[in-house]
Short mmCIF file of C-alpha atoms in Angstrom, two decimals:
data_model
loop_
_atom_site.label_atom_id
_atom_site.label_comp_id
_atom_site.label_asym_id
_atom_site.label_seq_id
_atom_site.Cartn_x
_atom_site.Cartn_y
_atom_site.Cartn_z
CA MET B 584 -32.27 54.34 50.57
CA LYS B 585 -29.81 51.98 52.18
CA ARG B 586 -27.25 50.57 50.04
CA GLY B 587 -28.25 46.95 50.34
CA LEU B 588 -31.70 47.50 49.40
CA GLY B 589 -30.40 49.70 46.46
CA VAL B 590 -28.76 46.48 45.12
CA VAL B 591 -32.11 44.50 45.12
CA VAL B 592 -34.08 47.30 43.77
CA GLY B 593 -31.54 47.75 40.93
CA LEU B 594 -31.54 44.01 40.53
CA LEU B 595 -35.27 43.77 40.30
CA ALA B 596 -35.75 46.63 37.90
CA LEU B 597 -37.73 48.86 40.26
CA THR B 598 -37.62 52.20 38.83
CA ALA B 599 -38.36 55.86 39.55
CA SER B 600 -41.67 55.51 37.47
CA ALA B 601 -43.04 52.66 39.70
CA LYS B 602 -46.22 52.99 41.62
CA PRO B 603 -46.22 50.53 44.37
CA VAL B 604 -49.27 49.64 46.10
CA GLN B 605 -49.64 48.09 49.30
CA LYS B 606 -53.02 46.79 50.08
CA PRO B 607 -53.85 45.38 53.40
CA VAL B 608 -56.00 42.33 53.29
CA LYS B 609 -58.11 40.99 56.22
CA TYR B 610 -58.95 37.38 56.54
CA GLU B 611 -59.49 34.65 58.89
CA VAL B 612 -58.13 31.11 59.48
CA ASP B 613 -59.52 28.68 61.84
CA GLY B 614 -61.10 31.59 63.76
CA THR B 615 -58.16 33.78 64.01
CA LYS B 616 -58.10 37.06 62.25
CA PHE B 617 -55.06 37.85 59.97
CA GLU B 618 -53.94 40.78 57.75
CA GLY B 619 -51.72 40.24 54.75
CA VAL B 620 -50.72 42.76 52.26
CA LEU B 621 -51.06 42.66 48.48
CA VAL B 622 -48.05 44.38 46.78
CA TYR B 623 -47.70 45.46 43.16
CA ASP B 624 -47.00 48.17 40.70
CA ASP B 625 -50.26 49.83 39.53
CA ALA B 626 -48.60 51.42 36.58
CA VAL B 627 -48.00 48.17 34.79
CA LYS B 628 -50.72 46.96 32.44
CA GLY B 629 -51.22 43.35 31.51
CA ALA B 630 -51.03 40.30 33.30
CA ARG B 631 -48.00 39.32 35.44
CA PRO B 632 -47.07 36.34 37.53
CA GLY B 633 -47.90 36.30 41.34
CA LEU B 634 -45.79 35.25 44.30
CA VAL B 635 -46.79 34.30 47.83
CA MET B 636 -44.16 35.72 50.04
CA VAL B 637 -43.60 34.51 53.70
CA PRO B 638 -41.37 37.06 55.48
CA ASN B 639 -38.66 36.05 58.06
CA TRP B 640 -39.72 35.54 61.73
CA LEU B 641 -40.24 39.22 62.32
CA GLY B 642 -43.34 38.83 60.07
CA ILE B 643 -45.17 41.76 58.30
CA ALA B 644 -43.04 44.62 59.12
CA PRO B 645 -41.72 47.82 57.27
CA ALA B 646 -38.56 45.78 56.22
CA SER B 647 -40.48 42.93 54.74
CA LEU B 648 -43.04 45.12 53.10
CA LYS B 649 -40.11 47.18 51.45
CA MET B 650 -38.55 43.78 50.31
CA ALA B 651 -41.99 42.81 48.80
CA SER B 652 -42.14 45.86 46.99
CA ASP B 653 -38.47 45.38 45.62
CA VAL B 654 -39.16 41.97 44.56
CA ALA B 655 -42.64 42.81 43.07
CA GLY B 656 -40.91 45.64 40.90
CA LYS B 657 -42.74 45.36 37.37
CA GLN B 658 -42.40 41.73 37.20
CA TYR B 659 -44.59 40.22 39.93
CA ILE B 660 -47.90 40.54 42.08
CA VAL B 661 -46.80 39.61 45.54
CA PHE B 662 -49.11 38.56 48.53
CA VAL B 663 -47.20 39.06 51.95
CA THR B 664 -48.62 36.15 54.24
CA ASP B 665 -49.38 37.04 57.85
CA MET B 666 -48.22 33.64 59.62
CA TYR B 667 -49.17 35.03 63.29
CA GLY B 668 -52.43 36.81 63.22
CA GLU B 669 -53.24 40.52 62.96
CA ALA B 670 -52.63 41.03 66.95
CA VAL B 671 -49.06 39.53 66.62
CA ARG B 672 -46.61 41.84 65.33
CA PRO B 673 -43.21 40.89 66.86
CA LYS B 674 -41.19 43.98 68.16
CA ASN B 675 -38.06 42.18 68.74
CA GLN B 676 -36.28 38.95 68.34
CA GLN B 677 -37.56 37.44 71.32
CA GLU B 678 -40.96 38.04 70.57
CA ALA B 679 -40.16 36.75 67.05
CA GLY B 680 -38.74 33.64 68.30
CA GLN B 681 -41.78 32.70 70.32
CA ALA B 682 -44.32 33.62 67.65
CA ALA B 683 -42.19 31.68 65.04
CA GLY B 684 -41.63 28.75 67.13
CA ALA B 685 -45.29 28.29 67.91
CA VAL B 686 -45.97 28.10 64.19
CA LYS B 687 -42.98 25.98 63.32
CA GLY B 688 -43.68 23.50 66.16
CA ASP B 689 -46.90 22.54 64.36
CA ARG B 690 -46.48 22.04 60.55
CA ASN B 691 -50.29 21.52 60.12
CA VAL B 692 -50.92 25.04 61.30
CA MET B 693 -47.99 26.38 59.19
CA ARG B 694 -49.29 24.73 56.02
CA ALA B 695 -52.87 25.95 56.66
CA ARG B 696 -51.73 29.42 56.95
CA VAL B 697 -49.36 29.57 54.13
CA ASN B 698 -51.89 27.68 51.88
CA LYS B 699 -54.15 30.65 52.89
CA GLY B 700 -51.68 32.85 51.44
CA LEU B 701 -51.81 30.99 48.08
CA GLU B 702 -55.71 31.30 48.08
CA LEU B 703 -55.58 34.97 48.87
CA LEU B 704 -52.79 35.66 46.17
CA ARG B 705 -55.18 34.07 43.63
CA SER B 706 -58.47 35.87 44.57
CA GLU B 707 -57.19 39.16 45.58
CA GLY B 708 -54.67 39.44 42.68
CA LYS B 709 -57.11 39.09 40.08
CA ALA B 710 -58.00 43.03 39.88
CA ALA B 711 -54.26 43.90 39.91
CA GLY B 712 -53.62 41.68 36.80
CA LEU B 713 -52.75 38.33 38.25
CA ASP B 714 -51.87 35.67 35.62
CA ALA B 715 -53.48 32.72 37.59
CA LYS B 716 -51.34 30.08 35.52
CA LYS B 717 -48.00 31.45 36.80
CA VAL B 718 -48.03 31.31 40.58
CA GLY B 719 -45.06 30.58 43.02
CA ALA B 720 -43.94 31.25 46.34
CA ILE B 721 -40.73 32.74 48.21
CA GLY B 722 -39.86 32.90 51.87
CA PHE B 723 -36.95 34.13 53.91
CA CYS B 724 -35.71 32.25 56.87
CA PHE B 725 -38.91 31.05 58.81
CA GLY B 726 -40.55 32.04 55.60
CA GLY B 727 -38.22 29.70 53.60
CA THR B 728 -39.36 26.96 55.77
CA SER B 729 -42.99 27.92 55.56
CA VAL B 730 -43.00 27.72 51.61
CA LEU B 731 -41.07 24.47 51.49
CA GLU B 732 -44.01 23.11 53.57
CA LEU B 733 -46.25 24.51 50.88
CA ALA B 734 -44.45 22.43 48.43
CA ARG B 735 -44.36 19.20 50.57
CA ALA B 736 -47.98 19.41 50.76
CA GLY B 737 -48.44 19.20 47.07
CA ALA B 738 -49.82 22.74 46.58
CA PRO B 739 -50.76 23.50 43.00
CA LEU B 740 -48.09 26.12 42.07
CA ALA B 741 -45.30 26.27 39.54
CA GLY B 742 -42.39 26.75 42.00
CA VAL B 743 -40.96 27.76 45.32
CA VAL B 744 -37.90 29.67 46.37
CA SER B 745 -36.51 29.33 49.96
CA PHE B 746 -33.91 31.84 51.10
CA HIS B 747 -31.85 30.67 53.68
CA GLY B 748 -34.63 28.67 55.37
CA GLY B 749 -34.69 25.81 57.65
CA LEU B 750 -34.76 22.56 55.73
CA ASP B 751 -35.94 20.10 58.53
CA ALA B 752 -39.17 17.98 57.63
CA PRO B 753 -41.02 16.74 60.63
CA MET B 754 -43.63 15.84 57.94
CA PRO B 755 -41.47 14.88 54.87
CA ALA B 756 -42.65 14.82 51.45
CA THR B 757 -43.91 11.51 49.87
CA GLU B 758 -43.16 10.12 46.53
CA GLY B 759 -44.85 12.19 43.97
CA ALA B 760 -46.43 14.61 46.42
CA VAL B 761 -44.37 17.76 45.40
CA LYS B 762 -45.98 19.26 42.44
CA ALA B 763 -43.97 22.66 42.45
CA LYS B 764 -40.18 23.07 41.42
CA VAL B 765 -38.11 23.70 44.40
CA LEU B 766 -35.02 25.80 44.84
CA ALA B 767 -33.34 26.25 48.06
CA LEU B 768 -30.83 28.94 48.32
CA HIS B 769 -28.59 28.28 51.31
CA GLY B 770 -25.78 29.88 52.94
CA ALA B 771 -22.77 27.21 53.01
CA ASP B 772 -21.71 28.51 56.54
CA ASP B 773 -25.35 28.86 57.82
CA PRO B 774 -24.76 27.89 61.64
CA PHE B 775 -28.49 27.36 62.21
CA VAL B 776 -28.73 24.85 59.14
CA PRO B 777 -26.27 21.94 59.86
CA ALA B 778 -24.88 20.02 57.51
CA ALA B 779 -27.11 16.98 58.45
CA GLU B 780 -30.18 19.04 57.95
CA VAL B 781 -28.99 19.86 54.44
CA ALA B 782 -28.31 16.24 53.83
CA GLY B 783 -31.63 15.13 54.98
CA PHE B 784 -33.39 17.68 52.76
CA GLN B 785 -31.54 16.44 49.83
CA GLU B 786 -32.40 12.82 50.54
CA GLU B 787 -36.11 13.77 51.25
CA MET B 788 -36.26 15.60 47.68
CA ARG B 789 -34.82 12.55 46.05
CA LYS B 790 -37.24 10.13 47.84
CA ALA B 791 -40.22 12.27 46.80
CA LYS B 792 -38.83 12.47 43.05
CA ALA B 793 -39.25 16.27 43.18
CA ASP B 794 -37.74 18.57 40.78
CA TRP B 795 -35.39 20.32 42.96
CA GLU B 796 -32.27 22.44 43.30
CA LEU B 797 -30.05 23.59 46.32
CA VAL B 798 -27.51 26.11 45.91
CA ALA B 799 -25.03 26.45 48.72
CA TYR B 800 -23.36 29.94 48.59
CA GLY B 801 -19.67 29.83 49.97
CA GLY B 802 -18.89 32.55 52.69
CA ALA B 803 -22.64 33.12 53.30
CA VAL B 804 -24.54 32.53 56.97
CA HIS B 805 -28.00 32.97 57.71
CA SER B 806 -30.01 35.75 56.60
CA PHE B 807 -27.57 36.67 53.65
CA SER B 808 -30.52 38.40 51.56
CA GLU B 809 -31.63 40.64 54.29
CA PRO B 810 -29.95 44.08 54.58
CA GLU B 811 -30.75 44.45 58.20
CA ALA B 812 -28.97 41.50 59.24
CA ASN B 813 -25.76 42.18 60.98
CA ALA B 814 -24.69 39.39 63.48
CA PRO B 815 -21.12 38.34 62.09
CA GLY B 816 -20.80 34.62 61.64
CA GLN B 817 -24.44 33.90 62.40
CA ALA B 818 -27.05 35.90 60.46
CA GLN B 819 -25.50 38.64 58.23
CA TYR B 820 -26.31 40.38 54.90
CA ASN B 821 -24.09 39.57 52.12
CA PRO B 822 -24.76 41.99 49.18
CA LYS B 823 -22.75 40.02 46.71
CA VAL B 824 -24.59 36.62 47.66
CA ALA B 825 -27.84 38.46 47.79
CA LYS B 826 -27.53 39.59 44.10
CA ARG B 827 -26.65 36.22 42.97
CA ALA B 828 -29.65 34.74 44.82
CA PHE B 829 -32.13 37.04 43.65
CA GLN B 830 -30.95 36.52 40.11
CA ALA B 831 -31.18 32.97 40.71
CA MET B 832 -34.65 33.30 41.90
CA ASN B 833 -35.74 35.19 38.76
CA ASN B 834 -34.31 32.78 36.29
CA PHE B 835 -35.85 29.94 38.31
CA PHE B 836 -39.20 31.47 37.93
CA ALA B 837 -38.59 32.31 34.29
CA GLU B 838 -38.11 28.73 33.66
CA ALA B 839 -41.04 27.54 36.05
CA PHE B 840 -43.57 29.89 34.42
CA GLY B 841 -42.46 28.89 31.03
CA LYS B 842 -41.40 32.29 29.79
#
């Protein structure tokens, strides 16, 4: 196992006794076929909170499913949302950029697809032991942008966490619309999310009267939580910051879920 993933595994208490399940789930949105993945440890008995997870722009891939298993551990049931359709599985950054750009360019499409992920977490997670009263969402990079749109649209869930996601808001939240608590985990030196965008996000959340936090990690750039990221100064894994960020996520959901 890569050292970086080992940090996340250790942090989230994934042990040798875990029995991670990755169950494909086929569905449709507006006539397009999709395939998400429900991830959980079937050795755990009793109810657990659930998280919708939106991966980075590479979509559903081995790395994102590994991350989902690590996040799920023994704590959560995770539904990994397909944002592109089952026929679209980017093989490189160019293909990922095209796929993500098409969805990000139409926030109504983005909201419809991530909301479908929330719906499927609730329906598919029942048999795995989902506590339907404790549901949240997380996303990475493009996925972080996606879950923030879930919050802006007023989705009925406890909280959303964006890891190094874009913070721009073509369809900003209106006052009182945001029902979920919001946590944005941001690399203070992220070249893809300029200071003006960060300031705009904060002002949007204030005007919406949302329950929100933004944490800016010094020395961190884009993709700081992803072990595969290796573009110095642009998108690079930072194990120290990743550990802090996942701990912040767990602390945030412990409060949001009322544990």
